[in-house]
PDB file of C-alpha atoms and ligand atoms in Angstrom:
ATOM      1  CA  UNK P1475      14.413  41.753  24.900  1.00 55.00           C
ATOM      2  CA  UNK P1476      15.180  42.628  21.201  1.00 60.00           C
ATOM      3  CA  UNK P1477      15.039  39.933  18.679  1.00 68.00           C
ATOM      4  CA  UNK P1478      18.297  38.398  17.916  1.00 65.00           C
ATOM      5  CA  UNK P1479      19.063  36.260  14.144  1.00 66.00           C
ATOM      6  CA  UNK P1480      19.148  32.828  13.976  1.00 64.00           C
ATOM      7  CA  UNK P1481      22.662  31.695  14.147  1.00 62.00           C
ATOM      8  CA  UNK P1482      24.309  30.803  10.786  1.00 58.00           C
ATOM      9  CA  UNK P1483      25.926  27.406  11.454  1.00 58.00           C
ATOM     10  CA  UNK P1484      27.922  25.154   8.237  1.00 60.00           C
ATOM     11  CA  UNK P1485      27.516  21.656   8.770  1.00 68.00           C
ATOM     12  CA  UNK P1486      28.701  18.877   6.685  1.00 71.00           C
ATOM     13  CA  UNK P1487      25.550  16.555   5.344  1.00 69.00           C
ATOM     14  CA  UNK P1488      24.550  14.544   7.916  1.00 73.00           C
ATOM     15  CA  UNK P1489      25.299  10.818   7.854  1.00 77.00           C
ATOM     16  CA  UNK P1490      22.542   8.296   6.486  1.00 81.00           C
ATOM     17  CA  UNK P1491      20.872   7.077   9.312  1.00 85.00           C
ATOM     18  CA  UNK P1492      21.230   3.780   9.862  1.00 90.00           C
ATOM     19  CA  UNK P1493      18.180   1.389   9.034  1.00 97.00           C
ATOM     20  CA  UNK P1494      17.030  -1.407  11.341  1.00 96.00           C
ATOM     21  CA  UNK P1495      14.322  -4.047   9.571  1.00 98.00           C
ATOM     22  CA  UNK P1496      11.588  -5.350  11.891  1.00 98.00           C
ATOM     23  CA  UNK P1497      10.094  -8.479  11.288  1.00 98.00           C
ATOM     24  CA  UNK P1498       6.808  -8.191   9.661  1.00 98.00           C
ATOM     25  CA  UNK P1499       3.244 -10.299   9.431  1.00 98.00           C
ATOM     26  CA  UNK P1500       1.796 -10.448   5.534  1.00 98.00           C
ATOM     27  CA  UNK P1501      -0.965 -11.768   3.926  1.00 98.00           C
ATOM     28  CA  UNK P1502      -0.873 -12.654   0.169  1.00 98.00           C
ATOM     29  CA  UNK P1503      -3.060 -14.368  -2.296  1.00 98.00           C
ATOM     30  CA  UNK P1504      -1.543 -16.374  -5.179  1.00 98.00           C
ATOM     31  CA  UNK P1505      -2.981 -14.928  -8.360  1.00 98.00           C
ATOM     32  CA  UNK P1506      -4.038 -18.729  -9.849  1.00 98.00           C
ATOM     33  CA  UNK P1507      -7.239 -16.779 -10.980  1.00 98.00           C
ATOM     34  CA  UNK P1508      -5.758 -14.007 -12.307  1.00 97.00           C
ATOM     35  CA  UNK P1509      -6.553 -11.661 -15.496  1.00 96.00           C
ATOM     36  CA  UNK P1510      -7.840  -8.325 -16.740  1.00 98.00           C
ATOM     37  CA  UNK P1511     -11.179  -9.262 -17.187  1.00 97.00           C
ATOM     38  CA  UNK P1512     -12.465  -5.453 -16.615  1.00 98.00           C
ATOM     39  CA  UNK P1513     -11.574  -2.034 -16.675  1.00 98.00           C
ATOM     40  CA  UNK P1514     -11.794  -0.078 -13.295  1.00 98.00           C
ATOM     41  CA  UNK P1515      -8.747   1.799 -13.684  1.00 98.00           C
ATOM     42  CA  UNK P1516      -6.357   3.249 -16.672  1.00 98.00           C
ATOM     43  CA  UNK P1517      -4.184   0.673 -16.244  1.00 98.00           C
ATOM     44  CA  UNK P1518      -6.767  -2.360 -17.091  1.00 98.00           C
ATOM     45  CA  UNK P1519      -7.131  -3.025 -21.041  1.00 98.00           C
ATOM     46  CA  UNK P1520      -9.341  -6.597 -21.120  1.00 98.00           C
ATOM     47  CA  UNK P1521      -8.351  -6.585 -24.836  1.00 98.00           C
ATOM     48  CA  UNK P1522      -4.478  -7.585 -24.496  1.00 97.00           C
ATOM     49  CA  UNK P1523      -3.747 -10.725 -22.985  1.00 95.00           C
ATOM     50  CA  UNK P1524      -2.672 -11.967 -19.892  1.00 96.00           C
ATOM     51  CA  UNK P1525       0.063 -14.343 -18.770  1.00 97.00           C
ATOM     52  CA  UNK P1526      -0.983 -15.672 -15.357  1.00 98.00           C
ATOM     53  CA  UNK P1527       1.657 -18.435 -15.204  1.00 98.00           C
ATOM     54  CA  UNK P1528       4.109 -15.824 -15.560  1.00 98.00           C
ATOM     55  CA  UNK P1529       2.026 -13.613 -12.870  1.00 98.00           C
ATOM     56  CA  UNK P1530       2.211 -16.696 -10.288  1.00 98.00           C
ATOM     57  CA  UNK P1531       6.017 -16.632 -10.890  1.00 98.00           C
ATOM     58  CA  UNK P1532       6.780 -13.136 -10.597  1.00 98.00           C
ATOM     59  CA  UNK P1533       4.705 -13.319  -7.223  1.00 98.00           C
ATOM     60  CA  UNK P1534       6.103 -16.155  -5.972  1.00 98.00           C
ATOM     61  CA  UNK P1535       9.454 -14.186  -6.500  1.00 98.00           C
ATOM     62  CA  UNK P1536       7.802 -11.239  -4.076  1.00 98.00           C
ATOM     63  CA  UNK P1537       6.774 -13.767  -1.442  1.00 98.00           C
ATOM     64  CA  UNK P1538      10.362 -15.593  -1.364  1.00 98.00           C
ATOM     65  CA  UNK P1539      11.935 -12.148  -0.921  1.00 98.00           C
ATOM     66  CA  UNK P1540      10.074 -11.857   2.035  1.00 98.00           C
ATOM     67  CA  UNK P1541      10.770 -15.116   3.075  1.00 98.00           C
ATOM     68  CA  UNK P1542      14.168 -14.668   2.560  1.00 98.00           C
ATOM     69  CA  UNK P1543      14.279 -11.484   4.909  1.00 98.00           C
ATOM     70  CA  UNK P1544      12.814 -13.067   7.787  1.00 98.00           C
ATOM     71  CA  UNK P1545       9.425 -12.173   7.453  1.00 98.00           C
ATOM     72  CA  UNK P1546       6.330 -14.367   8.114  1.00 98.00           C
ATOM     73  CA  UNK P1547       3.831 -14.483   4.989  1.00 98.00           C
ATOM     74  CA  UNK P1548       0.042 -16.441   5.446  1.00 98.00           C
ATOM     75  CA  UNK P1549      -1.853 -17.040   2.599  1.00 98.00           C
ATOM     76  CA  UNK P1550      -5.910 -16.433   1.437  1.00 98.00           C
ATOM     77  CA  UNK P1551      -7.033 -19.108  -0.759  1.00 98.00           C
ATOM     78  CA  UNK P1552      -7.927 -17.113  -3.891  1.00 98.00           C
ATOM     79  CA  UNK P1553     -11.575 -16.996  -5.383  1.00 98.00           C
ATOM     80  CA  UNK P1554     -12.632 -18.143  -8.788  1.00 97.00           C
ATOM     81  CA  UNK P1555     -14.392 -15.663 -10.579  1.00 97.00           C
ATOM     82  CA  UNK P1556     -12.202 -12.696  -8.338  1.00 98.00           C
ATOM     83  CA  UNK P1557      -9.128 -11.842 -10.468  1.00 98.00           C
ATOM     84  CA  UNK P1558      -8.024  -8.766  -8.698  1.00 98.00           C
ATOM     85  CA  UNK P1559      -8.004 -10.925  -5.309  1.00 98.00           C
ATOM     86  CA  UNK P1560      -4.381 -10.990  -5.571  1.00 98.00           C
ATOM     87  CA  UNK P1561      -4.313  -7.385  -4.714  1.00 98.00           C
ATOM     88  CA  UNK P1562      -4.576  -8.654  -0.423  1.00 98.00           C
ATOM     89  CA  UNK P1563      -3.385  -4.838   0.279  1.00 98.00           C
ATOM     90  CA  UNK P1564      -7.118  -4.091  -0.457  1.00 98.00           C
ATOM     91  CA  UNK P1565      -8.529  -6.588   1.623  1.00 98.00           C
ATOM     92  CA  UNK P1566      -8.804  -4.904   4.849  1.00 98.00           C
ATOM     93  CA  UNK P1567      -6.652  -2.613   7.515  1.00 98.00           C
ATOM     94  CA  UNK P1568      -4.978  -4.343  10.519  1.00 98.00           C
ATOM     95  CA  UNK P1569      -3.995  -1.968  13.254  1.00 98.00           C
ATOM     96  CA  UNK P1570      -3.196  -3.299  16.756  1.00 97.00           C
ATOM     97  CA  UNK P1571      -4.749  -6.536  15.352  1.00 97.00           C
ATOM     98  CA  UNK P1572      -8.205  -5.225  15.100  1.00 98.00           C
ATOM     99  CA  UNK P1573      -9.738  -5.500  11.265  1.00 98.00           C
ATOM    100  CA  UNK P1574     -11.677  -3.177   9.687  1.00 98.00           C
ATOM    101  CA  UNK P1575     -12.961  -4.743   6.795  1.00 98.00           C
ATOM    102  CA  UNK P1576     -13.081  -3.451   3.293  1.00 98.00           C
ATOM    103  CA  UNK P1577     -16.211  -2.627   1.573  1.00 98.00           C
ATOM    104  CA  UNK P1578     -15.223  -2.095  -2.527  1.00 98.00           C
ATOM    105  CA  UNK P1579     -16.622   0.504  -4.655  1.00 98.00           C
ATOM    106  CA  UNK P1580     -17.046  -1.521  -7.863  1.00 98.00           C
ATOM    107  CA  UNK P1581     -19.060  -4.482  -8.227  1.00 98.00           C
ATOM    108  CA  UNK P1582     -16.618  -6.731 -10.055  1.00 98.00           C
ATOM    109  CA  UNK P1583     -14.755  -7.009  -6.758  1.00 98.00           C
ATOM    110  CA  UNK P1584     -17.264  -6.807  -3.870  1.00 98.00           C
ATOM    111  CA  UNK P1585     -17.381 -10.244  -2.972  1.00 98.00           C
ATOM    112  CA  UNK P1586     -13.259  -9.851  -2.302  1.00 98.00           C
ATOM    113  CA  UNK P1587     -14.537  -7.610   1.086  1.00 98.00           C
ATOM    114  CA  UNK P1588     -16.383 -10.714   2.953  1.00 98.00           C
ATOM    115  CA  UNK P1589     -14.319 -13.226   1.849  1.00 98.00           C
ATOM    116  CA  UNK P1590     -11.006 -11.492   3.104  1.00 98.00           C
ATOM    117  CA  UNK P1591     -13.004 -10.310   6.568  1.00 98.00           C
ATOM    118  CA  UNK P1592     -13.977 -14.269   6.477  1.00 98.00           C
ATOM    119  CA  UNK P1593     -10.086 -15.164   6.842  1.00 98.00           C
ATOM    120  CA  UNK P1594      -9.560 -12.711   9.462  1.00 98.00           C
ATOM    121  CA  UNK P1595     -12.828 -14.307  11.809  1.00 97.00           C
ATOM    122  CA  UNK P1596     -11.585 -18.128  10.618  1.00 97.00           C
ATOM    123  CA  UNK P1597      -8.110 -17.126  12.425  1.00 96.00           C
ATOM    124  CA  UNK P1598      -9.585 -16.436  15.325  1.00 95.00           C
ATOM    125  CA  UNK P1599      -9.673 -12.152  15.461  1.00 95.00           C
ATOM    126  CA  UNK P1600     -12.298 -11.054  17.540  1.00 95.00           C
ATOM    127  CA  UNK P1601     -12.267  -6.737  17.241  1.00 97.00           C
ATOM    128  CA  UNK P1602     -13.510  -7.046  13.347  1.00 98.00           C
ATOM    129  CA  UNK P1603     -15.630  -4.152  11.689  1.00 98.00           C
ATOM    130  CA  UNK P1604     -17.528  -4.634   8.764  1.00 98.00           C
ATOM    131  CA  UNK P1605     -17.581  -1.131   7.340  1.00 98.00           C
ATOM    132  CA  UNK P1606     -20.425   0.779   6.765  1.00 98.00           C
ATOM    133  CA  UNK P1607     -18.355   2.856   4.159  1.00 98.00           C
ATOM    134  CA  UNK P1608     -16.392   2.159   1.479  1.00 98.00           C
ATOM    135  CA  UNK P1609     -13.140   1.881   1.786  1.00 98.00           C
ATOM    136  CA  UNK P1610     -10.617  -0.787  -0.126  1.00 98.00           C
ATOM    137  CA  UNK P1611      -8.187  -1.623   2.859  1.00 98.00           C
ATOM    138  CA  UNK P1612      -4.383  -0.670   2.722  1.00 98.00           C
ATOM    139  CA  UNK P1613      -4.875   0.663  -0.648  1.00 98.00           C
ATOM    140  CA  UNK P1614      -6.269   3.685   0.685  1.00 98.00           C
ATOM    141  CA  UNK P1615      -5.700   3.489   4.513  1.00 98.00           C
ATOM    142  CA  UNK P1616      -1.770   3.318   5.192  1.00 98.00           C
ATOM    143  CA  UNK P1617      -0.025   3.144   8.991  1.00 98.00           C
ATOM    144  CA  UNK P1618       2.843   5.733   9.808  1.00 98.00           C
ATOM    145  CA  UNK P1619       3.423   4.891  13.675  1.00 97.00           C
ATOM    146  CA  UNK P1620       0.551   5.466  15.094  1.00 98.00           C
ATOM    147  CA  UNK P1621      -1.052   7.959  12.444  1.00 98.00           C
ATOM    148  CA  UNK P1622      -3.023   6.620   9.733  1.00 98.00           C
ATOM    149  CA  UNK P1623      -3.022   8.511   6.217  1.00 98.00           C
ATOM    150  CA  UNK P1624      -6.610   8.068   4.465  1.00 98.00           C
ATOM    151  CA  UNK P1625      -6.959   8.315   0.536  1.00 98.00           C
ATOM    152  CA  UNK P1626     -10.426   9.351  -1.051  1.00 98.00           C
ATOM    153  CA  UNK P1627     -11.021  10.705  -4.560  1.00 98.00           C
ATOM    154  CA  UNK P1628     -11.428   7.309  -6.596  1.00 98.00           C
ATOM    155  CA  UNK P1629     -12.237   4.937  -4.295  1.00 98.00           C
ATOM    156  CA  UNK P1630     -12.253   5.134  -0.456  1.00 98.00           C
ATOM    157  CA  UNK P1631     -15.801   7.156   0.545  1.00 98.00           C
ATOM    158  CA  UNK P1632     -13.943   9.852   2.934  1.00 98.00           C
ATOM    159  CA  UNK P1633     -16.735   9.222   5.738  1.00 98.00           C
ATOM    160  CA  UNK P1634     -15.152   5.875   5.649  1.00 98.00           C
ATOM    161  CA  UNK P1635     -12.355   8.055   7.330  1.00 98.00           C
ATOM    162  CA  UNK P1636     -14.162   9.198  10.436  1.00 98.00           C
ATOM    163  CA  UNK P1637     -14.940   5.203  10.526  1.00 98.00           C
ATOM    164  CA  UNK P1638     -11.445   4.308  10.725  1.00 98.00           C
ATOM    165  CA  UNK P1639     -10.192   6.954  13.598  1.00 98.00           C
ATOM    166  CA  UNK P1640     -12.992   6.075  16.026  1.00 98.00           C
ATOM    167  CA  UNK P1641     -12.373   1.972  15.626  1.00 98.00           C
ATOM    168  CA  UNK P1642      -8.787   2.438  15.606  1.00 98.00           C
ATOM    169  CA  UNK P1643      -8.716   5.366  18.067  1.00 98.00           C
ATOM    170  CA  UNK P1644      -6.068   6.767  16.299  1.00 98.00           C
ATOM    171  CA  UNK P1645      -5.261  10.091  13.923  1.00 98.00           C
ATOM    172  CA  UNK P1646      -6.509  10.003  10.734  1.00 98.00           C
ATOM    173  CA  UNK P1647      -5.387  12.284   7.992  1.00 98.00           C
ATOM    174  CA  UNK P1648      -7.745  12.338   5.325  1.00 98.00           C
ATOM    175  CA  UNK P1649      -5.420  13.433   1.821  1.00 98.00           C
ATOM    176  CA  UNK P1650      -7.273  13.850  -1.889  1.00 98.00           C
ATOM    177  CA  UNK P1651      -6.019  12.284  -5.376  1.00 98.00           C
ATOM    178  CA  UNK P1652      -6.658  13.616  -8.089  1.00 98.00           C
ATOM    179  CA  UNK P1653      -4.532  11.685 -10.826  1.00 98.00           C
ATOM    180  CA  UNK P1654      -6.954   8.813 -11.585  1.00 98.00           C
ATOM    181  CA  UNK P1655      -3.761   6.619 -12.512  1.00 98.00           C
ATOM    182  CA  UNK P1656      -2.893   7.279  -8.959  1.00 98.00           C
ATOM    183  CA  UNK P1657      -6.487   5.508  -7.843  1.00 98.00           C
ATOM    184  CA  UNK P1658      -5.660   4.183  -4.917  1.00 98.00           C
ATOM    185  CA  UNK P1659      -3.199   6.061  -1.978  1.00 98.00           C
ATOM    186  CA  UNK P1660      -0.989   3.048  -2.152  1.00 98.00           C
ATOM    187  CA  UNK P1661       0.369   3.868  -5.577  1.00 98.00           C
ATOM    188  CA  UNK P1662       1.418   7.545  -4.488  1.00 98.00           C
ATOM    189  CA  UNK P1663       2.473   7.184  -1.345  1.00 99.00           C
ATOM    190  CA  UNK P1664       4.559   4.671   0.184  1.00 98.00           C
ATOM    191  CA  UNK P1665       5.499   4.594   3.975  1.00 98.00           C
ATOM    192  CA  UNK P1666       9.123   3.859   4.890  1.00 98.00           C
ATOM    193  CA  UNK P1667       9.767   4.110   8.247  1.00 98.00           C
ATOM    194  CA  UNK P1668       7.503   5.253  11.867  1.00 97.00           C
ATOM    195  CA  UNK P1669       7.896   8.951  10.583  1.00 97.00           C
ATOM    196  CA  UNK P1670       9.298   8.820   7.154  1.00 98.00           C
ATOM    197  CA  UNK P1671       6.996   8.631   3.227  1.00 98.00           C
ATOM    198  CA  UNK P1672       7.771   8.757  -0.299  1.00 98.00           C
ATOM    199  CA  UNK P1673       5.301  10.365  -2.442  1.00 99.00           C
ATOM    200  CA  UNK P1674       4.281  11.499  -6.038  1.00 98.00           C
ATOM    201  CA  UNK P1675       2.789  15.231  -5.804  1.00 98.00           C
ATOM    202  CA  UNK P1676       0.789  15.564  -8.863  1.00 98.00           C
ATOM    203  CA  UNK P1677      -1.188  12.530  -7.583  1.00 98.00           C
ATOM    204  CA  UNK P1678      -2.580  15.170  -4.802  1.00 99.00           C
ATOM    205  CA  UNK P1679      -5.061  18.399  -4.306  1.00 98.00           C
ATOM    206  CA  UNK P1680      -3.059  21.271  -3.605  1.00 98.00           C
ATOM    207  CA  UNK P1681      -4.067  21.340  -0.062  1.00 98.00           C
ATOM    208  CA  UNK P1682      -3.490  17.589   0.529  1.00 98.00           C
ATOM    209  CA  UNK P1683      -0.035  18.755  -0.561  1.00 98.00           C
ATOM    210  CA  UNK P1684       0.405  21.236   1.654  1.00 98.00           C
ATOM    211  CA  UNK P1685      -0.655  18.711   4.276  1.00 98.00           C
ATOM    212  CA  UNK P1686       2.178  16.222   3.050  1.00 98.00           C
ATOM    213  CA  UNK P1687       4.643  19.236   3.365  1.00 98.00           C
ATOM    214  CA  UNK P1688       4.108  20.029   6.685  1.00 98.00           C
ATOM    215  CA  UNK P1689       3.470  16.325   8.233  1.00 98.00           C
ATOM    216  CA  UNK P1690       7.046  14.791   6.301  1.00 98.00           C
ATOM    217  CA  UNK P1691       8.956  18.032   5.173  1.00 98.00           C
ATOM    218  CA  UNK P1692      11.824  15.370   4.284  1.00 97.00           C
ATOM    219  CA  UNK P1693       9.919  13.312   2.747  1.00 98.00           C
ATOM    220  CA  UNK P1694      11.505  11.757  -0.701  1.00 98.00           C
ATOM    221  CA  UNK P1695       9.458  12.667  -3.640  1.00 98.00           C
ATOM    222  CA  UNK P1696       8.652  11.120  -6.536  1.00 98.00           C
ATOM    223  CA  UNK P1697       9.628  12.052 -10.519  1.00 98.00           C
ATOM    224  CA  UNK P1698       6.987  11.020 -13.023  1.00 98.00           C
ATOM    225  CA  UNK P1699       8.528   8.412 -14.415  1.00 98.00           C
ATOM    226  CA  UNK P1700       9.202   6.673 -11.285  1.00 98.00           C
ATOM    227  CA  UNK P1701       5.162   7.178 -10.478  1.00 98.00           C
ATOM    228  CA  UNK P1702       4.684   5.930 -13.641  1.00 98.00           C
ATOM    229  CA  UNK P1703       6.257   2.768 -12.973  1.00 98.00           C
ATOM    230  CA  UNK P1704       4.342   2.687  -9.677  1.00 98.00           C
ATOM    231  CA  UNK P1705       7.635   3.097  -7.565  1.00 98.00           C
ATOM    232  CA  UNK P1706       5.522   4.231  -4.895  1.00 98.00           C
ATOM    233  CA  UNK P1707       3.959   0.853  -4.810  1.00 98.00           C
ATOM    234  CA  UNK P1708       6.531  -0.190  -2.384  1.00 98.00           C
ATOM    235  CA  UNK P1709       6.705  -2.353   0.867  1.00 98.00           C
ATOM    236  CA  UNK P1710       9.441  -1.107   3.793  1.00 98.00           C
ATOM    237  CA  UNK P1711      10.261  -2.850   6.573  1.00 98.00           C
ATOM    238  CA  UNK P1712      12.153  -0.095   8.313  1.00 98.00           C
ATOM    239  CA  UNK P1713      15.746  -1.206   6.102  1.00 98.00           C
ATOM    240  CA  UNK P1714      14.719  -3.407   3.166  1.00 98.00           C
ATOM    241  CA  UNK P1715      11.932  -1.121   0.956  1.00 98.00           C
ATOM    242  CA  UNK P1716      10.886  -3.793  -1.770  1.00 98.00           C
ATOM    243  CA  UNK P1717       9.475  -1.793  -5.395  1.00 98.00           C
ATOM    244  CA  UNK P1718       9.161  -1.993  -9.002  1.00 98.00           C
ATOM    245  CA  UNK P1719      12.344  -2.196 -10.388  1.00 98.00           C
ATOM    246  CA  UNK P1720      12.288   0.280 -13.443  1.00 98.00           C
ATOM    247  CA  UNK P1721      11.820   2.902 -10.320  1.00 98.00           C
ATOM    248  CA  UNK P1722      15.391   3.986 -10.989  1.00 98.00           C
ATOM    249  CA  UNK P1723      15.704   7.321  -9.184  1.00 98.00           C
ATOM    250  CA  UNK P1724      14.084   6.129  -6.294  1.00 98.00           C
ATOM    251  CA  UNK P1725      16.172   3.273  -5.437  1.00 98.00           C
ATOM    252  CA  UNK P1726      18.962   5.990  -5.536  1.00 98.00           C
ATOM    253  CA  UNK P1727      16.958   8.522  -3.372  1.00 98.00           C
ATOM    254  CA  UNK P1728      16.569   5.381  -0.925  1.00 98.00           C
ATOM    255  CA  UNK P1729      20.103   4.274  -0.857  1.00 98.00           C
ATOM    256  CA  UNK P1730      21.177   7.853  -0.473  1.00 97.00           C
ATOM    257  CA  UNK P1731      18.704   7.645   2.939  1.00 97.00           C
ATOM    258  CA  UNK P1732      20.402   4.539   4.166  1.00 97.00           C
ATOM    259  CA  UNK P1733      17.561   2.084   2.800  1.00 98.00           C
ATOM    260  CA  UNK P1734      18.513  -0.923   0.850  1.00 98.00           C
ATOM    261  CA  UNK P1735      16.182  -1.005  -2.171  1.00 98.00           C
ATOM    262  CA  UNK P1736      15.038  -4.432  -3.424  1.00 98.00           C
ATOM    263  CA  UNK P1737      14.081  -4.252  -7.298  1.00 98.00           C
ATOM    264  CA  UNK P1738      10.802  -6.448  -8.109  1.00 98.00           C
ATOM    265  CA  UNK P1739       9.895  -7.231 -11.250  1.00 98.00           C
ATOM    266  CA  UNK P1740       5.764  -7.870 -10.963  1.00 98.00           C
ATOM    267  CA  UNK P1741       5.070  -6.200 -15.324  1.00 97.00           C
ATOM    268  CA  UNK P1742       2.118  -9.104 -14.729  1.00 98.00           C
ATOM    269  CA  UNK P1743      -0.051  -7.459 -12.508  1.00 98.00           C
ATOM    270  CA  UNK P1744       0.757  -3.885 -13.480  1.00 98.00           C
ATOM    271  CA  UNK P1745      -1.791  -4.690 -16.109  1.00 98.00           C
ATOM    272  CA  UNK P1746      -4.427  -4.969 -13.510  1.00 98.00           C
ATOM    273  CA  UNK P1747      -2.986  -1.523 -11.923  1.00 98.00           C
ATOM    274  CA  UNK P1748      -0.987  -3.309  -9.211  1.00 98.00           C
ATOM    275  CA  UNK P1749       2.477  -4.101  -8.321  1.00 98.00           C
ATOM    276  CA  UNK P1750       4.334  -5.101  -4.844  1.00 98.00           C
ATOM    277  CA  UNK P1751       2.462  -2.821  -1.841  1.00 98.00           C
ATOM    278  CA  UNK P1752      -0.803  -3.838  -3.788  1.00 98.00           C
ATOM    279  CA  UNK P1753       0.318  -7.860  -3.485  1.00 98.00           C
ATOM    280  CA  UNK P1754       0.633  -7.424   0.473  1.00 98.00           C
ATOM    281  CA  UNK P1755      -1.347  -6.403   3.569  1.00 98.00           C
ATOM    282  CA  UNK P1756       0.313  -6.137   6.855  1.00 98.00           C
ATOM    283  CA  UNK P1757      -0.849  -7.945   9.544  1.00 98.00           C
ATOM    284  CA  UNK P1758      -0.268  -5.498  12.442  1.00 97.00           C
ATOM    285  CA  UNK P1759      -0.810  -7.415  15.724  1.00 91.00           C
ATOM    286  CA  UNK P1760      -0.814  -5.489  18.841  1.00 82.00           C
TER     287      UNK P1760
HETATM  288  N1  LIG D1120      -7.336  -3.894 -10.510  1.00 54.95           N
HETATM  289  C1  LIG D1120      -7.323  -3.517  -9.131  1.00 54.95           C
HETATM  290  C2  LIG D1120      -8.298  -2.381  -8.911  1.00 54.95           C
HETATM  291  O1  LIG D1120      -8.376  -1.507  -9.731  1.00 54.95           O
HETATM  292  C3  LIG D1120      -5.955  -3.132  -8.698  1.00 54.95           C
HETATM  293  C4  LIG D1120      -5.852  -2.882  -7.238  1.00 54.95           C
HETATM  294  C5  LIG D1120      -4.489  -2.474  -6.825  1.00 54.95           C
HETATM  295  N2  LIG D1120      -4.359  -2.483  -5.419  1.00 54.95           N
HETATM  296  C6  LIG D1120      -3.838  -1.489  -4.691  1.00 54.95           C
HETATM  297  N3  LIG D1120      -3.680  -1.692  -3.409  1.00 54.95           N
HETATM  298  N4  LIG D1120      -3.567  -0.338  -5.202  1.00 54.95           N
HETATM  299  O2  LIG D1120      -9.012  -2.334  -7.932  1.00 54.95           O
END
């Protein structure tokens, strides 16, 4: 049979698609104790002060805009003596409402891992891991349908990977960073939808690239600038995709896909290297 060329077809752009929200489970911790006490990432300069009034407001703005789009948010009593508590993303991973706990690399925030894994046992979860690996929750372990997408480079130990697939039982794609402003997967990568991401490529090793390229070939990317404001920092819930606000050209790219972004202002805890995705860890129930 010879060969025959691909037909050559004109279509007009297809149509946003349009975006149903699902109503989502969070867990937050009010930053009462918060402030940069520490350095563990670029972002963190202990030397210029901290408002933490003004972080309790801004975050209290976050949690009422989930309130406010139907979704359910619990609460972790925070920890004196745990600033970066606040940050519940790194807490632990909820998939199918088993836990695996997180297990932090530096000291200054170790104590976070029990105490959030704590929470989970008080409300009654029984499938609970406490990791032998590190691995700082959501901030490096993120859910696309059933796939999970596994940072390492900074933080996460990548054995912590192999960990995560067999007590989830599900695919898990381990991907490298190698921008240490971009510590943590969360503030590279955001998920938006089952199969769809937004990403920064500089944060990533060339082959963890070409990984992202052929797993979300659409995928919206990310300029600098908007990274820089850590616009990938995001929360989705399938319509409503919640992010800093200075992330200009990514609320366009968004609304050009049919999502409705939500600007959040949260310049508080960017000094700690954190901003809306960081604030919130999904409660994924079975
Ligand atoms: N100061 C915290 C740290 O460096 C910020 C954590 C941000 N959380 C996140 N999910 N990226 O550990």
């Amino acid at each position: 049979m010879p060969l025959t060329e691909p037909a050559v077809t004109t279509t007009a752009p297809a149509p946003a698609p349009l975006r149903v929200a699902t109503r989502r489970r969070l867990l937050m911790c009010r930053p009462r104790h918060y402030d940069v006490t520490y350095s563990i990432n670029p972002w963190m300069h202990p030397e210029k002060s901290t408002d933490t009034a003004l972080a309790v407001r801004q975050w209290e703005r976050l949690r009422d805009l989930y309130l406010e789009l139907g979704h359910v948010v619990e609460e972790i009593d925070p920890i004196d003596g745990l600033p970066d508590m606040v940050f519940a993303a790194n807490g632990a991973t909820v998939v199918d409402g088993k836990v695996y706990g997180a297990r932090f690399r530096h000291l200054q925030r170790t104590a976070e891992g029990p105490a959030y894994l704590d929470w989970f046992a008080r409300r009654g979860h029984t499938e609970l891991l406490w990791p032998e690996y590190v691995n700082e929750g959501e901030g490096d372990i993120l859910t696309v349908g059933r796939r999970l997408l596994a940072g390492t480079g900074f933080r996460t130990d990548p054995r912590s990977h192999a960990e995560a697939q067999e007590f989830f039982g599900l695919p898990v794609t381990s991907l490298t960073l190698v921008d240490p402003n971009y510590y943590h997967l969360d503030t590279a990568l955001a998920v938006l939808s089952d199969d769809e991401v937004m990403y920064y490529p500089a944060a990533f090793s060339e082959g963890s690239r070409s990984v992202l390229r052929t797993l979300f070939p659409h995928a919206i990317l990310a300029t600098a600038e908007d990274a820089a404001v850590f616009g990938l920092n995001a929360f989705s819930d399938g319509r409503h995709v919640l992010l800093p606000d200075a992330a200009t050209g990514l609320k366009a790219q968004l609304s050009a896909r049919g999502f409705e972004p939500i600007g959040v202002d949260l310049s508080e805890l960017l000094k700690a290297g954190g901003s809306v995705k960081c604030c919130t860890l999904e409660l994924r129930e079975r």
